[in-house]
Amino acid sequence: MTTAPVRADLYPTRGASEVMTSRQDPIVWSAPGAPGPIVRSELTAFERDGFLTVDELITPDEVALYRAELDRLIADPAVRADERSIIEPKSQDVRSVFEVHRLSELFAALVRDERVVGRARQILGSDVYVHQSRINVKPGFGASGFYWHSDFETWHAEDGMPNMRAVSVSIALTENRDTNGGLMIMPGSHRTFLGCAGETPTDNYKKSLQMQDAGTPSDEALTRLADEHGIRLFTGQAGSATWFDCNCMHGSGDNITPYPRSNVFIVFNSVENAAVRPFAAPVPRPAFIGARDFTPVR
């Protein structure tokens, strides 16, 4: 377990005022024509929009296996009591379980699956490691949403991720409907970094994983970005997946339907972009949220 040396701060945030900075990093890092499961037209669309959808990344039989494993994990009292589990404050249901690729060999195998890690390597142009993994359960009848944010803003400020060279994939284990709190992204927003105002509180992660505060954009900034880029809502059957750039402005609403929205979420970061000291927090978040082990996925 190591920590990379300090790098220059290209994306200031958590200062006295909100600031917008043009992206200073590539979006697709691999050379044109580099081998991988993503065809050139899809890479072009990813570069333009910041996301890529795959209608059937995993098969129905595989969905059943991963869904059963999710159910097993959230029903396990030891997992529920672990600090890696986040509990809904009102219902006391499990909201998320972090570091699932270390808790479950089944999810570890999914991380290593070429359909998954191969796309990450192709987008990022290098070997990759898992910066974060989790299952999001989002049960019906009141599971709270995730407010608008850029993941990179948090990973940069609180984990010390230097550059925008990370990509996330959200794989649906239940149907993602237009009514059960689905993922929303502002297409093209990944080209602008929004540095948020306000200092990072000590142990901010304990609160932010339930309700985000620090790192939250202003209404004015969100309105400007939405007016410029629009908002896309993602739906799809179980087994479908959405890949999105680390700096996409995204969020999701509450789920007040009877239908859960359960996903497995994996963040791949380039081994050439390993985390350093946080850029806007006193200490890094725990390793189960922002990895400090940069071993490539094999």
Short mmCIF file of C-alpha atoms in Angstrom, two decimals:
data_model
loop_
_atom_site.label_atom_id
_atom_site.label_comp_id
_atom_site.label_asym_id
_atom_site.label_seq_id
_atom_site.Cartn_x
_atom_site.Cartn_y
_atom_site.Cartn_z
CA MET A 1 0.00 0.00 0.00
CA THR A 2 1.63 3.21 -1.20
CA THR A 3 0.89 6.87 -1.78
CA ALA A 4 2.16 8.62 -4.91
CA PRO A 5 4.09 11.92 -4.63
CA VAL A 6 2.36 15.30 -4.63
CA ARG A 7 1.31 16.73 -8.01
CA ALA A 8 0.32 20.25 -9.11
CA ASP A 9 -3.32 21.14 -8.52
CA LEU A 10 -4.93 21.66 -11.94
CA TYR A 11 -8.46 21.82 -10.56
CA PRO A 12 -8.83 24.10 -7.51
CA THR A 13 -11.92 23.49 -5.39
CA ARG A 14 -13.37 23.94 -1.88
CA GLY A 15 -12.19 27.56 -1.77
CA ALA A 16 -13.94 30.76 -0.78
CA SER A 17 -16.01 30.86 -3.96
CA GLU A 18 -17.23 28.58 -6.74
CA VAL A 19 -15.10 28.53 -9.89
CA MET A 20 -15.40 26.89 -13.31
CA THR A 21 -12.22 25.56 -14.97
CA SER A 22 -11.93 24.16 -18.49
CA ARG A 23 -10.89 20.52 -18.57
CA GLN A 24 -7.12 20.17 -19.00
CA ASP A 25 -7.00 16.41 -19.59
CA PRO A 26 -7.97 14.15 -22.50
CA ILE A 27 -11.29 12.31 -22.33
CA VAL A 28 -10.28 9.21 -24.28
CA TRP A 29 -6.63 8.47 -23.49
CA SER A 30 -5.93 5.56 -25.84
CA ALA A 31 -4.47 6.08 -29.31
CA PRO A 32 -6.89 5.93 -32.26
CA GLY A 33 -7.42 2.34 -33.31
CA ALA A 34 -6.24 0.89 -29.99
CA PRO A 35 -7.68 -2.60 -29.45
CA GLY A 36 -10.63 -3.12 -27.15
CA PRO A 37 -14.34 -3.93 -26.99
CA ILE A 38 -15.48 -0.34 -27.73
CA VAL A 39 -15.87 0.49 -31.42
CA ARG A 40 -14.61 3.82 -32.76
CA SER A 41 -18.07 5.40 -33.12
CA GLU A 42 -18.82 4.62 -29.48
CA LEU A 43 -15.53 6.17 -28.36
CA THR A 44 -16.35 9.27 -30.39
CA ALA A 45 -19.74 9.51 -28.68
CA PHE A 46 -18.14 8.96 -25.27
CA GLU A 47 -15.68 11.78 -25.96
CA ARG A 48 -18.51 14.09 -27.00
CA ASP A 49 -21.11 13.23 -24.35
CA GLY A 50 -19.07 11.79 -21.48
CA PHE A 51 -20.99 8.52 -21.33
CA LEU A 52 -21.61 5.25 -23.14
CA THR A 53 -24.50 2.83 -22.71
CA VAL A 54 -24.36 -0.93 -23.30
CA ASP A 55 -27.75 -2.63 -23.53
CA GLU A 56 -26.59 -6.08 -22.36
CA LEU A 57 -23.18 -6.01 -20.73
CA ILE A 58 -23.99 -9.15 -18.73
CA THR A 59 -26.50 -11.91 -19.50
CA PRO A 60 -29.78 -12.60 -17.66
CA ASP A 61 -28.23 -15.69 -16.02
CA GLU A 62 -25.32 -13.57 -14.77
CA VAL A 63 -27.74 -10.91 -13.50
CA ALA A 64 -29.44 -13.59 -11.40
CA LEU A 65 -26.09 -14.63 -9.89
CA TYR A 66 -25.02 -11.08 -9.03
CA ARG A 67 -28.45 -10.15 -7.71
CA ALA A 68 -28.42 -13.20 -5.40
CA GLU A 69 -24.96 -12.18 -4.20
CA LEU A 70 -26.19 -8.63 -3.54
CA ASP A 71 -29.11 -10.02 -1.53
CA ARG A 72 -26.74 -12.27 0.42
CA LEU A 73 -24.44 -9.39 1.31
CA ILE A 74 -27.12 -6.98 2.50
CA ALA A 75 -28.77 -9.75 4.57
CA ASP A 76 -25.52 -10.66 6.31
CA PRO A 77 -25.44 -9.10 9.82
CA ALA A 78 -21.64 -8.91 9.70
CA VAL A 79 -21.73 -6.95 6.45
CA ARG A 80 -24.46 -4.66 7.75
CA ALA A 81 -22.39 -3.91 10.87
CA ASP A 82 -19.24 -3.25 8.82
CA GLU A 83 -18.20 0.38 8.30
CA ARG A 84 -18.30 -0.28 4.55
CA SER A 85 -22.11 -0.47 4.71
CA ILE A 86 -24.13 2.75 4.51
CA ILE A 87 -27.59 2.68 6.09
CA GLU A 88 -30.61 4.77 5.07
CA PRO A 89 -31.23 7.12 8.03
CA LYS A 90 -35.05 6.85 7.89
CA SER A 91 -35.81 3.26 6.88
CA GLN A 92 -32.59 1.75 8.29
CA ASP A 93 -32.29 -0.29 5.10
CA VAL A 94 -28.84 -0.85 3.59
CA ARG A 95 -28.22 1.88 1.01
CA SER A 96 -24.74 0.92 -0.23
CA VAL A 97 -21.97 -1.54 0.50
CA PHE A 98 -18.46 -0.43 -0.46
CA GLU A 99 -15.43 -2.44 -1.53
CA VAL A 100 -17.60 -5.30 -2.75
CA HIS A 101 -14.79 -6.65 -4.94
CA ARG A 102 -12.96 -7.45 -1.68
CA LEU A 103 -16.02 -8.74 0.17
CA SER A 104 -17.16 -11.05 -2.64
CA GLU A 105 -15.19 -13.25 -5.03
CA LEU A 106 -18.15 -13.08 -7.42
CA PHE A 107 -17.89 -9.30 -7.70
CA ALA A 108 -14.09 -9.57 -7.83
CA ALA A 109 -14.48 -11.77 -10.89
CA LEU A 110 -16.80 -9.17 -12.45
CA VAL A 111 -14.10 -6.51 -12.01
CA ARG A 112 -11.61 -8.75 -13.86
CA ASP A 113 -14.08 -9.60 -16.64
CA GLU A 114 -12.69 -8.34 -19.96
CA ARG A 115 -16.11 -6.93 -20.90
CA VAL A 116 -15.68 -4.63 -17.91
CA VAL A 117 -11.99 -3.94 -17.34
CA GLY A 118 -11.25 -4.06 -21.07
CA ARG A 119 -13.46 -1.05 -21.69
CA ALA A 120 -11.80 0.81 -18.82
CA ARG A 121 -8.31 0.16 -20.20
CA GLN A 122 -9.41 1.26 -23.66
CA ILE A 123 -10.87 4.57 -22.44
CA LEU A 124 -8.01 5.35 -20.06
CA GLY A 125 -5.17 4.12 -22.28
CA SER A 126 -3.32 2.21 -19.56
CA ASP A 127 -3.55 -0.48 -16.94
CA VAL A 128 -6.13 0.36 -14.30
CA TYR A 129 -6.86 -0.29 -10.64
CA VAL A 130 -10.13 -0.12 -8.71
CA HIS A 131 -10.44 3.24 -7.00
CA GLN A 132 -13.86 2.33 -5.60
CA SER A 133 -16.50 -0.38 -5.86
CA ARG A 134 -19.91 -0.64 -4.29
CA ILE A 135 -23.41 -1.99 -4.64
CA ASN A 136 -26.19 0.59 -4.53
CA VAL A 137 -29.40 -1.00 -3.33
CA LYS A 138 -31.84 1.93 -3.48
CA PRO A 139 -34.86 0.01 -2.17
CA GLY A 140 -38.41 1.11 -2.98
CA PHE A 141 -40.70 3.31 -0.90
CA GLY A 142 -38.41 6.15 0.02
CA ALA A 143 -34.74 5.47 -0.72
CA SER A 144 -33.07 8.84 -1.01
CA GLY A 145 -31.30 10.02 -4.14
CA PHE A 146 -27.82 11.37 -4.81
CA TYR A 147 -27.71 15.13 -5.39
CA TRP A 148 -25.97 16.65 -8.42
CA HIS A 149 -22.19 16.34 -8.27
CA SER A 150 -19.02 15.53 -10.16
CA ASP A 151 -17.32 12.45 -8.75
CA PHE A 152 -13.94 13.84 -9.73
CA GLU A 153 -14.51 16.92 -7.60
CA THR A 154 -14.76 14.69 -4.52
CA TRP A 155 -12.04 12.27 -5.58
CA HIS A 156 -9.69 15.19 -6.29
CA ALA A 157 -10.52 17.15 -3.14
CA GLU A 158 -10.81 14.30 -0.64
CA ASP A 159 -8.91 11.33 -2.15
CA GLY A 160 -6.09 13.15 -3.98
CA MET A 161 -6.83 11.96 -7.52
CA PRO A 162 -4.66 14.32 -9.60
CA ASN A 163 -6.12 14.17 -13.10
CA MET A 164 -9.34 13.30 -14.91
CA ARG A 165 -8.23 9.83 -15.90
CA ALA A 166 -10.88 7.67 -14.26
CA VAL A 167 -14.09 6.11 -15.52
CA SER A 168 -17.09 4.58 -13.79
CA VAL A 169 -19.49 1.86 -14.81
CA SER A 170 -22.94 1.31 -13.31
CA ILE A 171 -24.32 -2.14 -14.10
CA ALA A 172 -28.06 -2.60 -13.54
CA LEU A 173 -29.06 -5.61 -11.45
CA THR A 174 -32.74 -4.58 -11.55
CA GLU A 175 -34.66 -2.71 -14.20
CA ASN A 176 -33.75 0.98 -14.24
CA ARG A 177 -37.08 2.68 -14.89
CA ASP A 178 -37.81 6.32 -15.55
CA THR A 179 -39.63 6.42 -12.20
CA ASN A 180 -37.41 4.61 -9.67
CA GLY A 181 -34.59 7.08 -9.14
CA GLY A 182 -32.49 6.48 -12.25
CA LEU A 183 -29.15 8.05 -13.13
CA MET A 184 -29.25 11.52 -14.70
CA ILE A 185 -26.25 13.06 -16.51
CA MET A 186 -25.72 16.43 -18.18
CA PRO A 187 -24.16 15.44 -21.56
CA GLY A 188 -20.99 17.39 -22.26
CA SER A 189 -20.60 18.65 -18.70
CA HIS A 190 -17.44 16.57 -18.34
CA ARG A 191 -15.57 19.27 -20.28
CA THR A 192 -15.91 21.81 -17.45
CA PHE A 193 -14.69 21.37 -13.88
CA LEU A 194 -16.85 23.03 -11.26
CA GLY A 195 -14.80 23.85 -8.19
CA CYS A 196 -17.20 24.07 -5.26
CA ALA A 197 -17.15 26.63 -2.48
CA GLY A 198 -16.55 25.84 1.19
CA GLU A 199 -13.99 23.92 3.21
CA THR A 200 -14.12 20.16 3.66
CA PRO A 201 -15.25 19.23 7.18
CA THR A 202 -13.30 16.64 9.17
CA ASP A 203 -14.56 13.11 8.43
CA ASN A 204 -16.87 14.56 5.79
CA TYR A 205 -17.40 11.12 4.25
CA LYS A 206 -19.48 9.99 7.25
CA LYS A 207 -22.15 12.52 6.33
CA SER A 208 -21.67 12.83 2.57
CA LEU A 209 -22.33 9.13 1.89
CA GLN A 210 -25.85 9.63 3.23
CA MET A 211 -26.48 13.26 2.27
CA GLN A 212 -23.97 15.32 0.30
CA ASP A 213 -23.09 18.80 1.57
CA ALA A 214 -19.45 19.74 0.89
CA GLY A 215 -18.76 19.50 -2.83
CA THR A 216 -22.33 20.46 -3.75
CA PRO A 217 -22.72 22.86 -6.70
CA SER A 218 -24.81 26.01 -6.37
CA ASP A 219 -28.26 26.26 -7.93
CA GLU A 220 -26.94 28.97 -10.25
CA ALA A 221 -24.08 26.79 -11.54
CA LEU A 222 -26.35 23.78 -12.02
CA THR A 223 -28.87 25.88 -13.91
CA ARG A 224 -26.13 27.21 -16.18
CA LEU A 225 -24.82 23.70 -16.90
CA ALA A 226 -28.32 22.27 -17.45
CA ASP A 227 -29.25 25.12 -19.79
CA GLU A 228 -26.07 24.52 -21.78
CA HIS A 229 -26.02 20.72 -21.85
CA GLY A 230 -29.50 19.43 -21.02
CA ILE A 231 -30.21 16.39 -18.84
CA ARG A 232 -30.31 12.74 -19.92
CA LEU A 233 -32.13 10.10 -17.83
CA PHE A 234 -30.84 6.53 -18.17
CA THR A 235 -33.19 3.58 -18.21
CA GLY A 236 -32.56 -0.03 -19.12
CA GLN A 237 -33.15 -3.65 -18.35
CA ALA A 238 -31.17 -5.58 -15.77
CA GLY A 239 -27.78 -6.38 -17.27
CA SER A 240 -27.46 -3.06 -19.08
CA ALA A 241 -24.66 -0.68 -18.14
CA THR A 242 -23.72 2.99 -18.29
CA TRP A 243 -20.08 4.03 -18.52
CA PHE A 244 -19.38 7.66 -17.65
CA ASP A 245 -16.43 9.99 -17.32
CA CYS A 246 -15.29 10.93 -13.82
CA ASN A 247 -16.19 14.61 -14.31
CA CYS A 248 -19.76 14.22 -15.58
CA MET A 249 -22.29 16.26 -13.61
CA HIS A 250 -24.78 13.63 -12.51
CA GLY A 251 -27.27 12.69 -9.81
CA SER A 252 -30.42 10.69 -9.16
CA GLY A 253 -33.77 11.27 -7.53
CA ASP A 254 -35.50 9.55 -4.62
CA ASN A 255 -37.13 6.20 -5.25
CA ILE A 256 -40.72 6.36 -4.00
CA THR A 257 -41.92 3.50 -6.22
CA PRO A 258 -42.28 -0.12 -5.03
CA TYR A 259 -39.47 -1.13 -7.38
CA PRO A 260 -35.85 -1.21 -6.15
CA ARG A 261 -33.04 0.12 -8.32
CA SER A 262 -30.01 -2.01 -7.54
CA ASN A 263 -26.71 -1.51 -9.35
CA VAL A 264 -23.10 -2.54 -8.99
CA PHE A 265 -20.81 0.45 -9.41
CA ILE A 266 -17.09 0.21 -10.21
CA VAL A 267 -14.59 3.05 -10.58
CA PHE A 268 -11.43 2.36 -12.56
CA ASN A 269 -8.50 4.77 -12.31
CA SER A 270 -5.34 4.72 -14.43
CA VAL A 271 -2.26 3.36 -12.66
CA GLU A 272 -0.56 6.50 -14.04
CA ASN A 273 -3.01 8.67 -12.08
CA ALA A 274 -2.56 7.16 -8.62
CA ALA A 275 -3.90 9.16 -5.69
CA VAL A 276 -1.64 11.59 -3.83
CA ARG A 277 -2.40 13.67 -0.75
CA PRO A 278 -5.91 15.21 -0.87
CA PHE A 279 -6.04 18.56 -2.63
CA ALA A 280 -8.75 20.03 -0.36
CA ALA A 281 -9.11 17.88 2.76
CA PRO A 282 -6.94 17.34 5.84
CA VAL A 283 -6.55 13.57 5.36
CA PRO A 284 -7.61 11.00 2.74
CA ARG A 285 -10.91 9.21 3.10
CA PRO A 286 -10.70 5.57 4.23
CA ALA A 287 -9.26 3.17 1.67
CA PHE A 288 -12.57 1.34 1.27
CA ILE A 289 -13.95 4.55 -0.30
CA GLY A 290 -10.85 5.80 -2.12
CA ALA A 291 -8.23 3.08 -2.64
CA ARG A 292 -4.60 3.57 -1.70
CA ASP A 293 -3.58 0.23 -3.21
CA PHE A 294 -2.76 0.85 -6.88
CA THR A 295 -2.25 -2.75 -7.96
CA PRO A 296 -3.42 -3.20 -11.58
CA VAL A 297 -6.46 -5.37 -12.24
CA ARG A 298 -5.37 -8.67 -13.74
#
